[in-house]
Amino acid sequence: MNATLPMANRDVGRASSPAAATLPAATKRTRHSAMVRVTHWLTTLAFLALLVSGGEIVLSHPRFYWGETGNVNMRPWLNLHLPSSRATVPTGYGYVLPDQNGWSRYLHFQAAWLAVATGLLYVLWGVFHGHFRRNVFPAPSDLSVKELGASMLKHLRFERPSKEEAWSYNVLQRISYLVVIFVLFPLMIWTGLAMSLGFTSAFPLAVRLLGGQQTARSLHFLATILLVLFLVVHVVMVFVAGFRSRMRAMITGRADSPTE
Amino acid sequence: MSEISRRKLITTGIAVATGASGLAVGAKLAQRYGLIPPDSGGLYGAGETLTYAAQRLLTRHSMARVFSHSEISKDPFANAVDPPLDDKFNRLQAVGFADWRLTVDGMAARPATFSLAEIKSFPTNTQITLISCEEGWSYVAEWTGAPLSYILDRVGTSPQVRYVVYRSIQPDWWESIDMADALHPQTLIAHRMNGAELPVPFGGPLRLRVPRQLGYKNVKYITRLTLTDSLKPFGKGLGSSAPEGGYAWYAGI
């Protein structure tokens, strides 16, 4: 179970001694740097705005298609069977929801700019500052079947992590963060832009490579589901690990010292 | 005050001053090069301006994707218009739109009113392009019509003209586009679809087709084009009926 302990030491980063416990100043270390904290909450804000406005936009046509085109005269691969904000969509419900697409679309693209700017700042800083190398990429030794299995078991038992573990991401955390940062977020941006008639006039390959505008829309929706799944697990794990200490660490940067 | 904090203060001061003057210069340049949309004010103005400016820098001359004949949708969707067409339209339709007129006015050197027959006699451009609604649905069709740039040439435009305002026989629908879209070779006053007369549900007799923007900019039943250097005098000054109803003026995304 102490597989994460060496990580914790590596994670100290700027502290020169590997044994954090021997440092009297240990309590003053920050768990999350200011850059991580600021970009985390900006991303949270942008993501929630994108989620609410995106869900709203889906309600104007809660059906999904593959390929280039799709409309109510065509068979969707996925029909959400939700009420719609458009009378032209056959939903089976006897009512039409109010149209909220105007502000939803405005908000969606404004929040997308915030998410992209924040993401770029975080990734560039993370690369040049060694954040990914030090704190996010898993150690090769942690990627063995045994270690991964052990970590999975701990998660499935909702085991509360030890104090040392509060100073580092565990291996499953690292893998899921990497997937979110380097796979799902880029996929959201790509599939989002691939739906834009203006953008694809300049970069037609963005949509051709995906197989069409409706495929891009479907993938945008599927990636959203994965991101919401991540959000749910992420928040549950914050509660399992200790809501107060984890929130304090992400807001003020301070965390309990492992010696306390 | 310690050395370090003084140095920090000076650096921060210089950075803030540079940033502020940079923003001011940027705003001036953006205004000059037409990168500020008419609905740039308000809560979502920042995002809207970024989107419009970024797309204009990237797409000024880019062409909307064109499709092959085999990709033309067998089941296009017309999307019923709201409110329904009125008696005035029905009377025009009863005689095959022989009395349909397209008026071009505003900052035109030679304002003119064209009959439908005249519009149909103009040189045509045919394109197979995607029409995509802000709601998420779409279809591909072959559109034929007079390039808007040809009509603008005919009435005589000038470098001072910055927008073309276009109106439908339905007074609730009016839109405008900048000159990058108005002079774009794929922007048409369309009167044919898939090799036949443009059907009424799809906007016949005349529909403005601007394939780099969403469906709601592709206004049906066009009756009037107005060349202008400013959108301020039109409606609430937000550029079109879309922002007055809460929608973005620019619909390239």
Short mmCIF file of C-alpha atoms in Angstrom, two decimals:
data_model
loop_
_atom_site.label_atom_id
_atom_site.label_comp_id
_atom_site.label_asym_id
_atom_site.label_seq_id
_atom_site.Cartn_x
_atom_site.Cartn_y
_atom_site.Cartn_z
CA MET A 1 0.00 0.00 0.00
CA ASN A 2 2.99 2.26 0.30
CA ALA A 3 3.47 2.14 -3.42
CA THR A 4 2.56 5.78 -3.49
CA LEU A 5 5.07 6.84 -0.89
CA PRO A 6 8.02 7.34 -3.26
CA MET A 7 5.70 9.43 -5.39
CA ALA A 8 4.86 11.57 -2.45
CA ASN A 9 8.53 12.32 -2.04
CA ARG A 10 9.06 13.04 -5.68
CA ASP A 11 6.04 15.21 -5.58
CA VAL A 12 7.59 17.56 -3.08
CA GLY A 13 9.40 18.94 -6.07
CA ARG A 14 11.12 21.97 -4.69
CA ALA A 15 11.96 20.50 -1.28
CA SER A 16 15.50 19.26 -1.54
CA SER A 17 15.32 16.46 0.99
CA PRO A 18 13.40 13.41 -0.04
CA ALA A 19 12.24 12.78 3.53
CA ALA A 20 9.55 15.33 3.96
CA ALA A 21 8.92 14.22 7.51
CA THR A 22 12.30 15.54 8.61
CA LEU A 23 11.59 19.04 7.34
CA PRO A 24 10.20 21.34 9.97
CA ALA A 25 8.84 23.55 7.21
CA ALA A 26 6.90 20.64 5.78
CA THR A 27 3.57 22.05 6.85
CA LYS A 28 4.16 25.14 4.71
CA ARG A 29 4.48 23.18 1.48
CA THR A 30 1.64 23.58 -0.92
CA ARG A 31 -0.16 20.48 -2.11
CA HIS A 32 -1.30 22.17 -5.33
CA SER A 33 0.57 25.08 -6.89
CA ALA A 34 -1.30 28.30 -7.55
CA MET A 35 -1.36 27.55 -11.29
CA VAL A 36 -2.99 24.17 -10.72
CA ARG A 37 -5.58 25.64 -8.36
CA VAL A 38 -6.50 28.60 -10.60
CA THR A 39 -6.72 26.51 -13.78
CA HIS A 40 -8.66 23.79 -11.94
CA TRP A 41 -11.43 26.17 -10.89
CA LEU A 42 -11.50 28.05 -14.21
CA THR A 43 -11.90 24.69 -15.95
CA THR A 44 -14.65 23.73 -13.51
CA LEU A 45 -16.50 26.95 -14.28
CA ALA A 46 -16.09 26.55 -18.04
CA PHE A 47 -17.03 22.86 -17.95
CA LEU A 48 -20.24 23.42 -16.00
CA ALA A 49 -21.24 26.27 -18.35
CA LEU A 50 -20.49 24.04 -21.37
CA LEU A 51 -22.43 21.15 -19.86
CA VAL A 52 -25.57 23.14 -19.05
CA SER A 53 -25.62 25.03 -22.35
CA GLY A 54 -24.69 21.92 -24.34
CA GLY A 55 -27.48 19.90 -22.72
CA GLU A 56 -29.85 22.73 -23.56
CA ILE A 57 -28.77 22.74 -27.21
CA VAL A 58 -29.23 18.95 -27.44
CA LEU A 59 -32.89 19.42 -26.39
CA SER A 60 -33.57 21.26 -29.65
CA HIS A 61 -32.72 18.04 -31.51
CA PRO A 62 -32.28 15.10 -29.09
CA ARG A 63 -31.34 12.64 -31.85
CA PHE A 64 -27.92 11.56 -33.14
CA TYR A 65 -26.71 10.35 -36.53
CA TRP A 66 -23.56 9.02 -38.17
CA GLY A 67 -22.04 10.46 -41.33
CA GLU A 68 -22.42 13.90 -42.87
CA THR A 69 -26.15 14.53 -42.58
CA GLY A 70 -29.05 13.84 -40.27
CA ASN A 71 -32.53 15.25 -39.77
CA VAL A 72 -36.00 14.17 -38.64
CA ASN A 73 -36.60 12.45 -42.00
CA MET A 74 -33.64 10.15 -41.32
CA ARG A 75 -33.08 7.32 -38.85
CA PRO A 76 -30.96 8.29 -35.86
CA TRP A 77 -28.60 5.76 -34.27
CA LEU A 78 -29.54 7.25 -30.92
CA ASN A 79 -32.83 8.84 -29.92
CA LEU A 80 -32.75 10.17 -26.37
CA HIS A 81 -36.57 10.11 -26.19
CA LEU A 82 -36.55 13.46 -24.43
CA PRO A 83 -39.03 16.28 -24.90
CA SER A 84 -37.72 18.85 -27.39
CA SER A 85 -37.66 22.63 -27.62
CA ARG A 86 -38.77 22.35 -31.26
CA ALA A 87 -42.22 21.39 -32.51
CA THR A 88 -40.62 19.92 -35.66
CA VAL A 89 -39.01 17.04 -33.72
CA PRO A 90 -41.32 14.03 -33.30
CA THR A 91 -40.82 13.18 -29.62
CA GLY A 92 -44.10 11.55 -28.63
CA TYR A 93 -44.54 14.16 -25.90
CA GLY A 94 -47.59 16.40 -26.12
CA TYR A 95 -45.69 19.58 -25.37
CA VAL A 96 -42.75 21.64 -26.64
CA LEU A 97 -40.12 23.05 -24.28
CA PRO A 98 -39.28 26.76 -24.42
CA ASP A 99 -36.49 27.68 -26.84
CA GLN A 100 -33.30 28.46 -24.90
CA ASN A 101 -30.79 28.02 -27.73
CA GLY A 102 -29.94 31.72 -28.11
CA TRP A 103 -28.17 32.24 -24.79
CA SER A 104 -27.11 28.58 -24.70
CA ARG A 105 -25.14 28.93 -27.91
CA TYR A 106 -23.66 32.29 -26.86
CA LEU A 107 -22.65 30.83 -23.47
CA HIS A 108 -21.38 27.58 -25.00
CA PHE A 109 -18.86 29.30 -27.26
CA GLN A 110 -17.81 31.85 -24.65
CA ALA A 111 -17.17 29.05 -22.14
CA ALA A 112 -15.35 27.09 -24.86
CA TRP A 113 -12.92 30.00 -25.29
CA LEU A 114 -12.34 30.04 -21.52
CA ALA A 115 -11.80 26.26 -21.47
CA VAL A 116 -9.38 26.37 -24.41
CA ALA A 117 -7.40 29.33 -23.03
CA THR A 118 -7.21 27.75 -19.57
CA GLY A 119 -6.29 24.37 -21.01
CA LEU A 120 -3.51 25.84 -23.16
CA LEU A 121 -2.10 27.76 -20.20
CA TYR A 122 -2.20 24.66 -18.00
CA VAL A 123 -0.66 22.30 -20.56
CA LEU A 124 2.13 24.71 -21.60
CA TRP A 125 2.92 25.48 -17.96
CA GLY A 126 2.70 21.79 -17.07
CA VAL A 127 5.17 20.81 -19.78
CA PHE A 128 7.71 23.56 -19.10
CA HIS A 129 7.36 23.38 -15.34
CA GLY A 130 7.69 19.61 -15.19
CA HIS A 131 4.24 19.25 -13.62
CA PHE A 132 3.24 16.38 -15.89
CA ARG A 133 6.60 14.62 -15.54
CA ARG A 134 6.67 14.99 -11.76
CA ASN A 135 3.04 14.77 -10.73
CA VAL A 136 0.90 13.26 -13.46
CA PHE A 137 2.78 10.67 -15.54
CA PRO A 138 2.64 7.37 -13.63
CA ALA A 139 5.89 5.70 -12.59
CA PRO A 140 6.58 2.64 -14.78
CA SER A 141 6.69 0.48 -11.64
CA ASP A 142 3.11 1.48 -10.85
CA LEU A 143 1.87 0.25 -14.21
CA SER A 144 2.27 -3.45 -13.41
CA VAL A 145 -0.87 -5.57 -13.33
CA LYS A 146 -0.30 -6.16 -9.60
CA GLU A 147 -0.07 -2.47 -8.69
CA LEU A 148 -2.97 -1.48 -10.92
CA GLY A 149 -5.07 -4.30 -9.49
CA ALA A 150 -4.24 -3.28 -5.93
CA SER A 151 -5.13 0.33 -6.63
CA MET A 152 -8.38 -0.71 -8.28
CA LEU A 153 -9.34 -2.85 -5.29
CA LYS A 154 -8.69 0.05 -2.94
CA HIS A 155 -10.92 2.28 -5.04
CA LEU A 156 -13.68 -0.31 -5.27
CA ARG A 157 -13.65 -0.67 -1.48
CA PHE A 158 -13.90 3.14 -1.18
CA GLU A 159 -10.88 2.92 1.09
CA ARG A 160 -9.90 6.26 2.55
CA PRO A 161 -6.33 7.08 1.44
CA SER A 162 -3.62 7.52 4.04
CA LYS A 163 -2.16 10.91 4.93
CA GLU A 164 0.95 10.33 2.81
CA GLU A 165 -1.25 9.67 -0.18
CA ALA A 166 -2.76 13.13 0.15
CA TRP A 167 0.51 14.45 -1.24
CA SER A 168 0.38 12.65 -4.53
CA TYR A 169 -1.99 11.35 -7.17
CA ASN A 170 -2.35 7.57 -7.16
CA VAL A 171 -1.83 5.57 -10.33
CA LEU A 172 -5.50 5.34 -11.37
CA GLN A 173 -5.91 9.04 -10.72
CA ARG A 174 -2.89 9.76 -12.91
CA ILE A 175 -4.19 7.62 -15.76
CA SER A 176 -7.68 9.14 -15.65
CA TYR A 177 -6.31 12.69 -15.49
CA LEU A 178 -4.07 11.97 -18.48
CA VAL A 179 -7.04 10.61 -20.44
CA VAL A 180 -9.13 13.68 -19.60
CA ILE A 181 -6.36 16.20 -20.33
CA PHE A 182 -4.80 14.64 -23.42
CA VAL A 183 -7.63 12.62 -24.97
CA LEU A 184 -11.11 13.81 -23.98
CA PHE A 185 -10.54 17.57 -23.87
CA PRO A 186 -8.73 17.64 -27.25
CA LEU A 187 -11.46 15.38 -28.67
CA MET A 188 -14.15 17.79 -27.43
CA ILE A 189 -12.39 20.74 -29.07
CA TRP A 190 -11.80 18.85 -32.30
CA THR A 191 -15.35 17.48 -32.63
CA GLY A 192 -16.76 20.87 -31.63
CA LEU A 193 -14.80 22.71 -34.32
CA ALA A 194 -15.62 19.97 -36.85
CA MET A 195 -19.28 21.01 -36.57
CA SER A 196 -18.50 24.64 -37.48
CA LEU A 197 -19.27 25.52 -41.10
CA GLY A 198 -16.82 28.42 -40.93
CA PHE A 199 -13.98 26.45 -39.38
CA THR A 200 -14.34 23.47 -41.73
CA SER A 201 -14.31 25.77 -44.76
CA ALA A 202 -10.72 26.60 -43.80
CA PHE A 203 -9.84 23.16 -42.38
CA PRO A 204 -12.00 20.58 -44.18
CA LEU A 205 -9.84 17.70 -42.94
CA ALA A 206 -11.01 18.41 -39.39
CA VAL A 207 -14.41 16.98 -40.30
CA ARG A 208 -13.40 14.61 -43.15
CA LEU A 209 -11.09 12.62 -40.85
CA LEU A 210 -13.98 12.08 -38.45
CA GLY A 211 -16.33 10.90 -41.19
CA GLY A 212 -18.79 13.77 -41.28
CA GLN A 213 -20.43 16.60 -39.39
CA GLN A 214 -23.09 14.40 -37.76
CA THR A 215 -20.43 11.91 -36.67
CA ALA A 216 -18.59 14.84 -35.09
CA ARG A 217 -21.79 15.80 -33.26
CA SER A 218 -22.31 12.22 -32.05
CA LEU A 219 -18.70 11.93 -30.84
CA HIS A 220 -19.03 15.32 -29.11
CA PHE A 221 -22.01 13.91 -27.22
CA LEU A 222 -20.30 10.59 -26.37
CA ALA A 223 -17.18 12.36 -25.11
CA THR A 224 -19.46 14.53 -22.94
CA ILE A 225 -20.86 11.40 -21.32
CA LEU A 226 -17.33 10.20 -20.53
CA LEU A 227 -16.43 13.60 -19.06
CA VAL A 228 -19.57 13.61 -16.90
CA LEU A 229 -18.69 10.10 -15.75
CA PHE A 230 -15.23 11.37 -14.85
CA LEU A 231 -16.75 14.32 -12.97
CA VAL A 232 -19.01 12.03 -10.93
CA VAL A 233 -16.19 9.65 -9.98
CA HIS A 234 -13.87 12.60 -9.29
CA VAL A 235 -16.34 14.22 -6.87
CA VAL A 236 -17.17 10.89 -5.19
CA MET A 237 -13.45 10.27 -4.66
CA VAL A 238 -13.05 13.75 -3.14
CA PHE A 239 -15.70 12.80 -0.60
CA VAL A 240 -14.12 9.38 0.04
CA ALA A 241 -10.69 10.94 0.57
CA GLY A 242 -12.06 13.68 2.83
CA PHE A 243 -14.05 16.57 1.41
CA ARG A 244 -12.67 19.27 3.73
CA SER A 245 -8.99 18.45 3.31
CA ARG A 246 -9.20 17.96 -0.47
CA MET A 247 -11.19 21.16 -1.00
CA ARG A 248 -8.82 23.09 1.23
CA ALA A 249 -5.86 21.74 -0.74
CA MET A 250 -7.42 22.80 -4.06
CA ILE A 251 -8.53 26.22 -2.76
CA THR A 252 -5.72 27.37 -0.45
CA GLY A 253 -3.03 24.94 -1.54
CA ARG A 254 -2.46 23.76 2.03
CA ALA A 255 -2.81 20.14 3.02
CA ASP A 256 -2.26 18.15 6.16
CA SER A 257 1.37 17.30 6.68
CA PRO A 258 1.98 13.56 6.65
CA THR A 259 3.67 13.90 10.08
CA GLU A 260 0.70 15.47 11.79
CA MET B 1 10.04 47.81 0.75
CA SER B 2 12.49 45.05 -0.11
CA GLU B 3 14.39 44.90 -3.40
CA ILE B 4 12.44 41.92 -4.62
CA SER B 5 9.01 43.32 -3.99
CA ARG B 6 9.98 46.64 -5.61
CA ARG B 7 11.26 44.81 -8.65
CA LYS B 8 8.09 42.76 -8.71
CA LEU B 9 6.01 45.91 -8.46
CA ILE B 10 7.82 47.58 -11.37
CA THR B 11 7.63 44.46 -13.54
CA THR B 12 3.95 44.04 -12.79
CA GLY B 13 3.33 47.72 -13.53
CA ILE B 14 5.08 47.50 -16.88
CA ALA B 15 3.23 44.28 -17.71
CA VAL B 16 -0.15 45.81 -16.86
CA ALA B 17 0.59 48.99 -18.84
CA THR B 18 1.78 46.95 -21.85
CA GLY B 19 -1.26 44.69 -21.60
CA ALA B 20 -3.70 47.60 -21.38
CA SER B 21 -2.20 49.54 -24.28
CA GLY B 22 -1.94 46.29 -26.25
CA LEU B 23 -5.64 45.68 -25.71
CA ALA B 24 -6.50 49.26 -26.75
CA VAL B 25 -4.41 49.00 -29.93
CA GLY B 26 -5.89 45.55 -30.59
CA ALA B 27 -9.44 46.87 -30.26
CA LYS B 28 -8.67 49.75 -32.68
CA LEU B 29 -7.15 47.37 -35.22
CA ALA B 30 -10.01 44.89 -34.82
CA GLN B 31 -12.55 47.66 -35.48
CA ARG B 32 -10.63 48.83 -38.50
CA TYR B 33 -10.32 45.38 -40.06
CA GLY B 34 -13.96 44.51 -39.38
CA LEU B 35 -13.40 41.94 -36.66
CA ILE B 36 -16.03 43.26 -34.22
CA PRO B 37 -19.55 41.85 -34.69
CA PRO B 38 -22.59 44.12 -34.21
CA ASP B 39 -23.65 42.12 -31.14
CA SER B 40 -20.28 42.55 -29.39
CA GLY B 41 -21.83 44.20 -26.34
CA GLY B 42 -23.39 42.48 -23.38
CA LEU B 43 -22.70 39.38 -21.33
CA TYR B 44 -21.57 37.17 -24.21
CA GLY B 45 -19.91 39.89 -26.30
CA ALA B 46 -16.37 38.74 -25.48
CA GLY B 47 -16.89 35.17 -26.68
CA GLU B 48 -18.85 36.31 -29.71
CA THR B 49 -16.13 38.79 -30.72
CA LEU B 50 -13.39 36.18 -30.29
CA THR B 51 -15.30 33.68 -32.42
CA TYR B 52 -16.11 36.15 -35.20
CA ALA B 53 -12.62 37.68 -35.26
CA ALA B 54 -10.88 34.28 -35.22
CA GLN B 55 -13.09 32.90 -37.99
CA ARG B 56 -12.73 36.03 -40.11
CA LEU B 57 -8.94 35.85 -39.84
CA LEU B 58 -8.98 32.16 -40.78
CA THR B 59 -11.82 32.02 -43.30
CA ARG B 60 -11.99 35.28 -45.24
CA HIS B 61 -11.47 33.50 -48.56
CA SER B 62 -12.00 29.84 -47.65
CA MET B 63 -14.63 27.83 -49.53
CA ALA B 64 -17.45 25.90 -47.89
CA ARG B 65 -17.02 22.17 -48.36
CA VAL B 66 -18.57 20.84 -51.57
CA PHE B 67 -20.05 17.38 -51.93
CA SER B 68 -20.53 14.91 -54.78
CA HIS B 69 -23.87 14.20 -56.49
CA SER B 70 -24.15 10.90 -54.66
CA GLU B 71 -24.02 12.72 -51.33
CA ILE B 72 -27.13 14.82 -52.00
CA SER B 73 -29.65 14.02 -49.24
CA LYS B 74 -32.60 11.92 -50.33
CA ASP B 75 -34.59 13.19 -47.36
CA PRO B 76 -33.94 16.92 -46.98
CA PHE B 77 -35.91 18.63 -44.23
CA ALA B 78 -37.60 21.95 -45.02
CA ASN B 79 -38.22 23.16 -41.43
CA ALA B 80 -41.61 24.85 -41.38
CA VAL B 81 -41.41 28.61 -41.18
CA ASP B 82 -43.00 30.52 -38.37
CA PRO B 83 -45.31 32.42 -38.72
CA PRO B 84 -46.94 30.61 -41.68
CA LEU B 85 -46.94 32.32 -45.07
CA ASP B 86 -49.72 34.82 -45.45
CA ASP B 87 -52.24 35.76 -48.16
CA LYS B 88 -49.87 38.18 -49.83
CA PHE B 89 -47.44 35.31 -50.42
CA ASN B 90 -50.20 32.96 -51.54
CA ARG B 91 -51.40 35.48 -54.14
CA LEU B 92 -47.86 35.80 -55.52
CA GLN B 93 -47.50 32.02 -55.58
CA ALA B 94 -50.83 31.58 -57.41
CA VAL B 95 -49.37 33.29 -60.50
CA GLY B 96 -46.05 31.51 -60.37
CA PHE B 97 -44.28 34.39 -58.62
CA ALA B 98 -44.42 36.41 -61.86
CA ASP B 99 -44.80 39.55 -59.74
CA TRP B 100 -42.06 38.69 -57.22
CA ARG B 101 -39.56 41.54 -56.96
CA LEU B 102 -36.09 41.85 -55.45
CA THR B 103 -35.22 45.43 -54.56
CA VAL B 104 -31.58 46.42 -54.09
CA ASP B 105 -31.10 49.77 -52.36
CA GLY B 106 -29.02 51.60 -49.78
CA MET B 107 -25.48 52.57 -50.78
CA ALA B 108 -25.87 51.14 -54.29
CA ALA B 109 -24.67 53.39 -57.12
CA ARG B 110 -27.65 52.31 -59.25
CA PRO B 111 -30.44 51.05 -56.95
CA ALA B 112 -32.67 48.64 -58.82
CA THR B 113 -35.66 46.38 -58.57
CA PHE B 114 -35.42 43.05 -60.39
CA SER B 115 -38.21 40.71 -61.38
CA LEU B 116 -37.87 37.00 -60.69
CA ALA B 117 -37.42 36.44 -64.45
CA GLU B 118 -34.52 38.90 -64.51
CA ILE B 119 -32.86 37.21 -61.53
CA LYS B 120 -33.20 33.86 -63.30
CA SER B 121 -31.58 35.32 -66.44
CA PHE B 122 -28.44 36.28 -64.50
CA PRO B 123 -25.33 34.04 -64.71
CA THR B 124 -25.66 31.17 -62.28
CA ASN B 125 -23.45 29.29 -59.90
CA THR B 126 -24.30 25.73 -58.88
CA GLN B 127 -22.94 24.15 -55.73
CA ILE B 128 -23.57 21.01 -53.69
CA THR B 129 -23.25 22.12 -50.10
CA LEU B 130 -24.38 21.27 -46.61
CA ILE B 131 -27.06 23.31 -44.91
CA SER B 132 -26.86 22.92 -41.19
CA CYS B 133 -29.27 24.18 -38.55
CA GLU B 134 -28.20 25.59 -35.20
CA GLU B 135 -30.41 22.88 -33.65
CA GLY B 136 -28.07 20.17 -34.91
CA TRP B 137 -29.70 18.68 -38.02
CA SER B 138 -28.58 19.03 -41.63
CA TYR B 139 -28.89 17.97 -45.25
CA VAL B 140 -26.89 18.26 -48.46
CA ALA B 141 -28.48 19.76 -51.58
CA GLU B 142 -27.50 21.18 -54.95
CA TRP B 143 -28.23 24.90 -55.04
CA THR B 144 -28.33 27.09 -58.14
CA GLY B 145 -28.65 30.85 -58.19
CA ALA B 146 -27.18 34.20 -59.07
CA PRO B 147 -24.01 34.94 -57.11
CA LEU B 148 -24.77 37.80 -54.73
CA SER B 149 -21.48 39.39 -55.85
CA TYR B 150 -22.87 39.56 -59.42
CA ILE B 151 -25.99 41.40 -58.25
CA LEU B 152 -23.88 43.77 -56.14
CA ASP B 153 -21.67 44.48 -59.16
CA ARG B 154 -24.75 45.21 -61.24
CA VAL B 155 -26.06 47.84 -58.85
CA GLY B 156 -22.58 49.18 -58.16
CA THR B 157 -21.05 48.75 -54.75
CA SER B 158 -18.17 50.68 -53.21
CA PRO B 159 -15.40 50.06 -50.67
CA GLN B 160 -17.45 52.00 -48.11
CA VAL B 161 -20.12 49.31 -48.11
CA ARG B 162 -19.46 46.96 -45.19
CA TYR B 163 -22.65 44.92 -44.87
CA VAL B 164 -25.57 43.67 -46.92
CA VAL B 165 -28.88 43.62 -45.06
CA TYR B 166 -31.43 41.20 -46.51
CA ARG B 167 -35.11 40.89 -45.84
CA SER B 168 -37.79 38.28 -46.30
CA ILE B 169 -41.41 38.75 -47.27
CA GLN B 170 -41.94 37.75 -43.64
CA PRO B 171 -41.17 40.95 -41.73
CA ASP B 172 -39.91 39.00 -38.68
CA TRP B 173 -36.95 37.67 -40.63
CA TRP B 174 -34.17 39.99 -41.62
CA GLU B 175 -30.45 39.34 -41.56
CA SER B 176 -27.14 40.82 -42.58
CA ILE B 177 -23.70 39.59 -43.61
CA ASP B 178 -20.32 41.28 -43.91
CA MET B 179 -18.60 41.75 -47.27
CA ALA B 180 -16.40 38.66 -46.77
CA ASP B 181 -19.60 36.63 -47.05
CA ALA B 182 -21.51 38.97 -49.40
CA LEU B 183 -18.76 38.92 -52.05
CA HIS B 184 -17.93 35.24 -51.45
CA PRO B 185 -18.34 33.20 -54.67
CA GLN B 186 -20.56 30.62 -52.93
CA THR B 187 -23.06 33.17 -51.60
CA LEU B 188 -26.10 32.99 -53.88
CA ILE B 189 -29.57 34.33 -54.40
CA ALA B 190 -30.72 30.76 -54.98
CA HIS B 191 -33.75 29.94 -57.14
CA ARG B 192 -33.15 26.25 -57.92
CA MET B 193 -32.56 23.22 -55.71
CA ASN B 194 -31.56 19.71 -56.83
CA GLY B 195 -32.13 20.58 -60.49
CA ALA B 196 -35.70 21.92 -60.08
CA GLU B 197 -37.37 25.19 -59.10
CA LEU B 198 -36.62 25.97 -55.46
CA PRO B 199 -39.66 24.53 -53.62
CA VAL B 200 -41.60 26.95 -51.43
CA PRO B 201 -40.98 25.01 -48.19
CA PHE B 202 -37.23 25.33 -48.86
CA GLY B 203 -37.44 29.08 -49.48
CA GLY B 204 -38.71 29.45 -53.06
CA PRO B 205 -38.83 31.54 -55.10
CA LEU B 206 -35.65 33.19 -53.72
CA ARG B 207 -33.45 32.21 -50.81
CA LEU B 208 -30.18 33.78 -49.76
CA ARG B 209 -27.70 30.91 -49.55
CA VAL B 210 -24.59 31.59 -47.45
CA PRO B 211 -23.10 28.12 -46.99
CA ARG B 212 -20.41 29.09 -44.47
CA GLN B 213 -23.09 30.03 -41.95
CA LEU B 214 -25.93 28.17 -40.25
CA GLY B 215 -29.47 27.76 -41.57
CA TYR B 216 -30.95 30.80 -39.89
CA LYS B 217 -28.69 33.11 -41.90
CA ASN B 218 -30.00 31.44 -45.09
CA VAL B 219 -33.21 33.46 -45.12
CA LYS B 220 -36.14 32.29 -47.26
CA TYR B 221 -38.42 34.42 -49.52
CA ILE B 222 -35.95 37.26 -50.11
CA THR B 223 -37.45 40.57 -51.27
CA ARG B 224 -34.88 43.24 -50.51
CA LEU B 225 -31.13 43.79 -50.22
CA THR B 226 -29.74 46.94 -48.61
CA LEU B 227 -26.08 47.95 -48.90
CA THR B 228 -24.82 49.81 -45.86
CA ASP B 229 -21.70 50.95 -44.05
CA SER B 230 -23.28 50.51 -40.63
CA LEU B 231 -25.82 48.21 -39.02
CA LYS B 232 -26.75 50.74 -36.34
CA PRO B 233 -29.82 52.19 -38.16
CA PHE B 234 -31.41 48.76 -38.65
CA GLY B 235 -33.77 47.49 -35.98
CA LYS B 236 -32.14 47.68 -32.58
CA GLY B 237 -28.71 48.08 -34.17
CA LEU B 238 -27.58 44.54 -33.38
CA GLY B 239 -27.24 43.55 -37.04
CA SER B 240 -30.29 41.33 -37.60
CA SER B 241 -33.41 39.84 -36.11
CA ALA B 242 -31.31 36.98 -34.65
CA PRO B 243 -29.62 38.95 -31.82
CA GLU B 244 -32.93 40.67 -31.10
CA GLY B 245 -34.27 37.20 -30.40
CA GLY B 246 -31.22 36.25 -28.33
CA TYR B 247 -29.23 34.49 -31.07
CA ALA B 248 -25.73 35.33 -32.31
CA TRP B 249 -25.45 37.55 -35.37
CA TYR B 250 -22.50 35.55 -36.71
CA ALA B 251 -23.38 31.92 -37.30
CA GLY B 252 -20.19 30.36 -38.67
CA ILE B 253 -20.18 28.03 -35.67
#
